mmCIF file of C-alpha atoms in Angstrom:
data_model
loop_
_atom_site.group_PDB
_atom_site.id
_atom_site.type_symbol
_atom_site.label_atom_id
_atom_site.label_comp_id
_atom_site.label_asym_id
_atom_site.label_seq_id
_atom_site.Cartn_x
_atom_site.Cartn_y
_atom_site.Cartn_z
ATOM 1 C CA GLY K 1 -30.294 -19.617 137.966
ATOM 2 C CA ASP K 2 -26.632 -19.423 137.057
ATOM 3 C CA SER K 3 -24.681 -16.325 137.975
ATOM 4 C CA VAL K 4 -21.114 -15.019 137.943
ATOM 5 C CA THR K 5 -19.776 -12.289 140.215
ATOM 6 C CA GLN K 6 -16.500 -10.494 139.541
ATOM 7 C CA MET K 7 -14.604 -8.172 141.816
ATOM 8 C CA GLU K 8 -15.450 -4.510 141.527
ATOM 9 C CA GLY K 9 -13.233 -2.557 139.206
ATOM 10 C CA PRO K 10 -11.521 -0.839 137.612
ATOM 11 C CA VAL K 11 -8.091 -2.146 138.579
ATOM 12 C CA THR K 12 -5.011 0.010 138.013
ATOM 13 C CA LEU K 13 -1.528 -1.462 138.388
ATOM 14 C CA SER K 14 2.049 -0.607 137.594
ATOM 15 C CA GLU K 15 3.974 -2.747 135.149
ATOM 16 C CA GLU K 16 5.383 -5.950 136.717
ATOM 17 C CA ALA K 17 2.852 -5.898 139.567
ATOM 18 C CA PHE K 18 0.928 -9.012 140.628
ATOM 19 C CA LEU K 19 -2.633 -9.288 139.402
ATOM 20 C CA THR K 20 -5.636 -10.995 140.961
ATOM 21 C CA ILE K 21 -9.176 -10.624 139.673
ATOM 22 C CA ASN K 22 -11.707 -12.474 141.791
ATOM 23 C CA CYS K 23 -14.552 -14.481 140.311
ATOM 24 C CA THR K 24 -17.189 -16.539 142.101
ATOM 25 C CA TYR K 25 -20.115 -18.392 140.616
ATOM 26 C CA THR K 26 -23.365 -20.180 141.311
ATOM 27 C CA ALA K 27 -24.563 -22.984 139.058
ATOM 28 C CA THR K 28 -27.035 -25.823 139.274
ATOM 29 C CA GLY K 29 -25.017 -28.405 137.343
ATOM 30 C CA TYR K 30 -21.361 -29.050 136.587
ATOM 31 C CA PRO K 31 -20.108 -25.899 134.885
ATOM 32 C CA SER K 32 -17.121 -25.244 132.697
ATOM 33 C CA LEU K 33 -15.419 -21.982 133.615
ATOM 34 C CA PHE K 34 -13.790 -19.432 131.347
ATOM 35 C CA TRP K 35 -11.884 -16.183 131.336
ATOM 36 C CA TYR K 36 -12.340 -14.004 128.276
ATOM 37 C CA VAL K 37 -10.380 -10.847 127.457
ATOM 38 C CA GLN K 38 -11.566 -7.873 125.424
ATOM 39 C CA TYR K 39 -8.981 -5.444 124.074
ATOM 40 C CA PRO K 40 -10.133 -1.923 123.189
ATOM 41 C CA GLY K 41 -12.420 -1.860 120.155
ATOM 42 C CA GLU K 42 -12.377 -5.633 119.710
ATOM 43 C CA GLY K 43 -14.558 -8.644 120.416
ATOM 44 C CA LEU K 44 -13.950 -11.127 123.215
ATOM 45 C CA GLN K 45 -11.186 -13.700 123.021
ATOM 46 C CA LEU K 46 -10.901 -16.819 125.125
ATOM 47 C CA LEU K 47 -7.986 -16.426 127.541
ATOM 48 C CA LEU K 48 -8.214 -19.724 129.437
ATOM 49 C CA LYS K 49 -10.682 -22.331 130.589
ATOM 50 C CA ALA K 50 -11.194 -25.203 133.043
ATOM 51 C CA THR K 51 -13.784 -27.918 132.684
ATOM 52 C CA LYS K 52 -13.752 -29.686 136.048
ATOM 53 C CA ALA K 53 -12.870 -29.152 139.686
ATOM 54 C CA ASP K 54 -9.168 -28.610 140.489
ATOM 55 C CA ASP K 55 -8.294 -28.035 136.826
ATOM 56 C CA LYS K 56 -5.919 -25.141 136.214
ATOM 57 C CA GLY K 57 -6.265 -23.131 133.049
ATOM 58 C CA SER K 58 -3.271 -21.145 131.851
ATOM 59 C CA ASN K 59 -2.308 -18.958 128.901
ATOM 60 C CA LYS K 60 0.022 -15.994 128.265
ATOM 61 C CA GLY K 61 1.207 -16.042 131.897
ATOM 62 C CA PHE K 62 -2.345 -15.947 133.281
ATOM 63 C CA GLU K 63 -3.660 -18.757 135.474
ATOM 64 C CA ALA K 64 -6.931 -19.684 137.151
ATOM 65 C CA THR K 65 -7.858 -22.758 139.196
ATOM 66 C CA TYR K 66 -11.355 -24.216 139.328
ATOM 67 C CA ARG K 67 -12.224 -24.382 143.053
ATOM 68 C CA LYS K 68 -15.483 -26.203 143.586
ATOM 69 C CA GLU K 69 -15.358 -25.939 147.383
ATOM 70 C CA THR K 70 -15.276 -22.135 147.234
ATOM 71 C CA THR K 71 -17.121 -21.853 143.880
ATOM 72 C CA SER K 72 -14.331 -19.623 142.603
ATOM 73 C CA PHE K 73 -12.160 -19.172 139.524
ATOM 74 C CA HIS K 74 -9.807 -16.294 140.328
ATOM 75 C CA LEU K 75 -7.536 -14.954 137.587
ATOM 76 C CA GLU K 76 -3.858 -14.340 138.451
ATOM 77 C CA LYS K 77 -0.724 -13.149 136.714
ATOM 78 C CA GLY K 78 2.629 -12.742 138.369
ATOM 79 C CA SER K 79 3.895 -9.753 136.395
ATOM 80 C CA VAL K 80 1.535 -7.665 134.285
ATOM 81 C CA GLN K 81 2.532 -5.683 131.203
ATOM 82 C CA VAL K 82 1.083 -2.570 129.635
ATOM 83 C CA SER K 83 -0.216 -4.771 126.819
ATOM 84 C CA ASP K 84 -2.430 -6.619 129.350
ATOM 85 C CA SER K 85 -4.639 -3.540 129.687
ATOM 86 C CA ALA K 86 -8.098 -4.767 128.702
ATOM 87 C CA VAL K 87 -11.465 -5.821 130.084
ATOM 88 C CA TYR K 88 -11.571 -9.303 131.623
ATOM 89 C CA PHE K 89 -14.742 -11.380 131.840
ATOM 90 C CA CYS K 90 -15.335 -14.476 133.894
ATOM 91 C CA ALA K 91 -17.987 -16.808 132.479
ATOM 92 C CA LEU K 92 -19.529 -20.206 133.010
ATOM 93 C CA SER K 93 -21.258 -22.735 130.813
ATOM 94 C CA ASP K 94 -23.414 -25.111 132.768
ATOM 95 C CA ARG K 95 -23.616 -28.815 131.968
ATOM 96 C CA ASN K 96 -25.643 -31.743 133.147
ATOM 97 C CA ALA K 97 -24.166 -34.743 134.951
ATOM 98 C CA GLY K 98 -23.513 -36.435 131.623
ATOM 99 C CA GLY K 99 -21.303 -33.557 130.533
ATOM 100 C CA THR K 100 -23.626 -32.187 127.893
ATOM 101 C CA SER K 101 -23.460 -28.432 127.746
ATOM 102 C CA TYR K 102 -26.677 -26.458 127.954
ATOM 103 C CA GLY K 103 -25.135 -24.276 125.271
ATOM 104 C CA LYS K 104 -25.145 -20.866 126.903
ATOM 105 C CA LEU K 105 -22.543 -18.725 128.636
ATOM 106 C CA THR K 106 -23.290 -16.621 131.686
ATOM 107 C CA PHE K 107 -20.899 -13.678 132.080
ATOM 108 C CA GLY K 108 -19.746 -11.586 134.978
ATOM 109 C CA GLN K 109 -19.911 -7.815 134.609
ATOM 110 C CA GLY K 110 -16.282 -7.471 133.526
ATOM 111 C CA THR K 111 -13.234 -5.916 135.195
ATOM 112 C CA ILE K 112 -11.313 -3.130 133.522
ATOM 113 C CA LEU K 113 -7.553 -3.506 133.969
ATOM 114 C CA THR K 114 -5.203 -0.623 133.263
ATOM 115 C CA VAL K 115 -1.453 -1.158 133.525
ATOM 116 C CA HIS K 116 0.848 1.870 133.660
ATOM 117 C CA PRO K 117 4.528 1.832 132.644
ATOM 118 C CA ASN T 1 -10.447 -18.494 108.099
ATOM 119 C CA ALA T 2 -12.188 -15.241 108.872
ATOM 120 C CA GLY T 3 -13.797 -16.709 112.000
ATOM 121 C CA VAL T 4 -16.929 -14.762 112.967
ATOM 122 C CA THR T 5 -17.755 -11.678 110.911
ATOM 123 C CA GLN T 6 -20.383 -9.023 111.626
ATOM 124 C CA THR T 7 -21.849 -6.206 109.579
ATOM 125 C CA PRO T 8 -22.171 -3.309 109.955
ATOM 126 C CA LYS T 9 -19.504 -2.158 112.444
ATOM 127 C CA PHE T 10 -21.338 1.033 113.321
ATOM 128 C CA GLN T 11 -24.935 2.144 112.888
ATOM 129 C CA VAL T 12 -27.019 5.117 113.969
ATOM 130 C CA LEU T 13 -30.807 4.784 113.887
ATOM 131 C CA LYS T 14 -33.722 6.994 114.775
ATOM 132 C CA THR T 15 -36.361 5.731 117.172
ATOM 133 C CA GLY T 16 -38.822 3.510 115.318
ATOM 134 C CA GLN T 17 -36.519 2.572 112.474
ATOM 135 C CA SER T 18 -35.728 -1.039 111.725
ATOM 136 C CA MET T 19 -32.505 -2.795 110.829
ATOM 137 C CA THR T 20 -30.875 -6.196 110.606
ATOM 138 C CA LEU T 21 -27.469 -7.077 111.998
ATOM 139 C CA GLN T 22 -25.704 -9.750 110.022
ATOM 140 C CA CYS T 23 -23.398 -12.463 111.357
ATOM 141 C CA ALA T 24 -21.559 -15.261 109.599
ATOM 142 C CA GLN T 25 -19.057 -17.908 110.701
ATOM 143 C CA ASP T 26 -16.808 -20.142 108.652
ATOM 144 C CA MET T 27 -15.843 -22.652 111.342
ATOM 145 C CA ASN T 28 -18.692 -25.094 110.641
ATOM 146 C CA HIS T 29 -20.093 -24.486 114.122
ATOM 147 C CA ASN T 30 -23.543 -25.723 115.008
ATOM 148 C CA SER T 31 -24.416 -23.099 117.619
ATOM 149 C CA MET T 32 -24.640 -19.339 117.251
ATOM 150 C CA TYR T 33 -25.475 -16.554 119.688
ATOM 151 C CA TRP T 34 -26.343 -12.881 119.888
ATOM 152 C CA TYR T 35 -25.295 -10.818 122.912
ATOM 153 C CA ARG T 36 -25.531 -7.192 123.876
ATOM 154 C CA GLN T 37 -22.888 -5.454 125.954
ATOM 155 C CA ASP T 38 -23.756 -2.533 128.167
ATOM 156 C CA PRO T 39 -21.454 -0.715 130.606
ATOM 157 C CA GLY T 40 -21.204 -2.461 133.974
ATOM 158 C CA MET T 41 -23.471 -5.333 132.927
ATOM 159 C CA GLY T 42 -21.212 -7.707 131.075
ATOM 160 C CA LEU T 43 -22.689 -9.533 128.117
ATOM 161 C CA ARG T 44 -26.316 -10.586 128.114
ATOM 162 C CA LEU T 45 -27.688 -13.241 125.794
ATOM 163 C CA ILE T 46 -30.448 -12.054 123.477
ATOM 164 C CA TYR T 47 -31.125 -15.154 121.361
ATOM 165 C CA TYR T 48 -29.263 -18.284 120.442
ATOM 166 C CA SER T 49 -29.492 -21.072 117.909
ATOM 167 C CA ALA T 50 -28.302 -24.472 119.065
ATOM 168 C CA SER T 51 -28.414 -25.843 115.545
ATOM 169 C CA GLU T 52 -29.580 -24.935 112.076
ATOM 170 C CA GLY T 53 -33.339 -24.523 112.061
ATOM 171 C CA THR T 54 -33.736 -23.814 115.777
ATOM 172 C CA THR T 55 -33.733 -20.600 117.782
ATOM 173 C CA ASP T 56 -34.401 -19.873 121.443
ATOM 174 C CA LYS T 57 -34.784 -16.827 123.626
ATOM 175 C CA GLY T 58 -32.011 -15.767 125.949
ATOM 176 C CA GLU T 59 -32.047 -13.402 128.878
ATOM 177 C CA VAL T 60 -33.157 -10.208 127.061
ATOM 178 C CA PRO T 61 -35.127 -11.091 123.884
ATOM 179 C CA ASN T 62 -37.772 -8.356 123.950
ATOM 180 C CA GLY T 63 -37.642 -6.062 120.931
ATOM 181 C CA TYR T 64 -35.557 -8.460 118.837
ATOM 182 C CA ASN T 65 -36.082 -11.239 116.333
ATOM 183 C CA VAL T 66 -33.583 -13.654 114.830
ATOM 184 C CA SER T 67 -33.209 -15.849 111.784
ATOM 185 C CA ARG T 68 -30.859 -18.782 111.380
ATOM 186 C CA LEU T 69 -30.610 -18.545 107.620
ATOM 187 C CA ASN T 70 -28.332 -21.555 107.238
ATOM 188 C CA LYS T 71 -25.525 -23.127 109.224
ATOM 189 C CA ARG T 72 -23.201 -20.171 108.565
ATOM 190 C CA GLU T 73 -25.487 -17.186 109.098
ATOM 191 C CA PHE T 74 -27.495 -15.867 112.034
ATOM 192 C CA SER T 75 -29.132 -12.455 111.798
ATOM 193 C CA LEU T 76 -30.616 -10.191 114.468
ATOM 194 C CA ARG T 77 -33.466 -7.830 113.600
ATOM 195 C CA LEU T 78 -34.721 -4.770 115.419
ATOM 196 C CA GLU T 79 -38.226 -4.103 114.118
ATOM 197 C CA SER T 80 -38.762 -0.745 115.831
ATOM 198 C CA ALA T 81 -35.603 0.548 117.446
ATOM 199 C CA ALA T 82 -35.720 2.230 120.858
ATOM 200 C CA PRO T 83 -33.035 4.275 122.682
ATOM 201 C CA SER T 84 -32.795 1.429 125.237
ATOM 202 C CA GLN T 85 -31.360 -0.714 122.447
ATOM 203 C CA THR T 86 -28.300 1.493 122.160
ATOM 204 C CA SER T 87 -25.526 -0.991 122.837
ATOM 205 C CA VAL T 88 -22.679 -2.998 121.372
ATOM 206 C CA TYR T 89 -23.894 -6.241 119.822
ATOM 207 C CA PHE T 90 -21.735 -9.331 119.559
ATOM 208 C CA CYS T 91 -22.318 -12.488 117.606
ATOM 209 C CA ALA T 92 -20.608 -15.707 118.673
ATOM 210 C CA SER T 93 -20.461 -19.305 117.580
ATOM 211 C CA SER T 94 -19.441 -22.615 119.103
ATOM 212 C CA ALA T 95 -19.114 -26.243 118.191
ATOM 213 C CA THR T 96 -21.227 -28.801 119.977
ATOM 214 C CA GLY T 97 -19.246 -30.266 122.798
ATOM 215 C CA ARG T 98 -18.363 -30.392 126.450
ATOM 216 C CA SER T 99 -16.348 -27.210 126.825
ATOM 217 C CA ASN T 100 -18.609 -24.946 124.770
ATOM 218 C CA GLU T 101 -15.869 -22.435 123.945
ATOM 219 C CA GLN T 102 -17.445 -19.556 122.058
ATOM 220 C CA PHE T 103 -15.754 -17.493 119.349
ATOM 221 C CA PHE T 104 -16.796 -13.864 119.050
ATOM 222 C CA GLY T 105 -17.126 -11.409 116.211
ATOM 223 C CA PRO T 106 -15.762 -7.832 116.392
ATOM 224 C CA GLY T 107 -19.123 -6.314 117.348
ATOM 225 C CA THR T 108 -21.593 -3.770 116.009
ATOM 226 C CA ARG T 109 -21.903 -0.459 117.837
ATOM 227 C CA LEU T 110 -25.523 0.692 117.548
ATOM 228 C CA THR T 111 -26.840 4.074 118.624
ATOM 229 C CA VAL T 112 -30.576 4.785 118.637
ATOM 230 C CA LEU T 113 -31.482 8.461 118.843
#
């Protein structure tokens, strides 16, 4: 079955540091890949997505590139801020060859990011 | 647009009690989902509804039932709550399509004593 593995956390950084959160996946079809962010006490929000190999998703200074050869979708940001402190989830939605989604997301376990001033 | 709304926000139950978690979306989405979030385990799918009138089991359906009341509303029922069901529950919805982006509600924090 489908699965998503995120790097072990939590991650603690100083403001303006470089961030990488690793994500690898296994899927039987042609998945779309997502990063969601959850701020304290809130639901999940879509941060970025990529729907096919070599696509780069980007938003709010965060980037991730869909790497089919390494089955990875690592999240990066060049300079983190205190306001980036949150839990980050990598997820996939598998699709058949025709592009039709199976309709379900599979999530990684989440990575807690804390950024200190 | 309110997006996805959930009620209640917090609930404490005793073992064996029943309750229904309510979810509604105003985005005219076809698909709706219920997840539970537990520490270190990410989100796990309980049930989903691909369209009005259909429901299917997810990864962890035992102890739960769902009703897709209409296109807007999707409820989750615990018939006899157990301490193992202590969790944060999220409802989500998505349009039918290739990217399957899901929109999440704010969650319900449930404690079963």
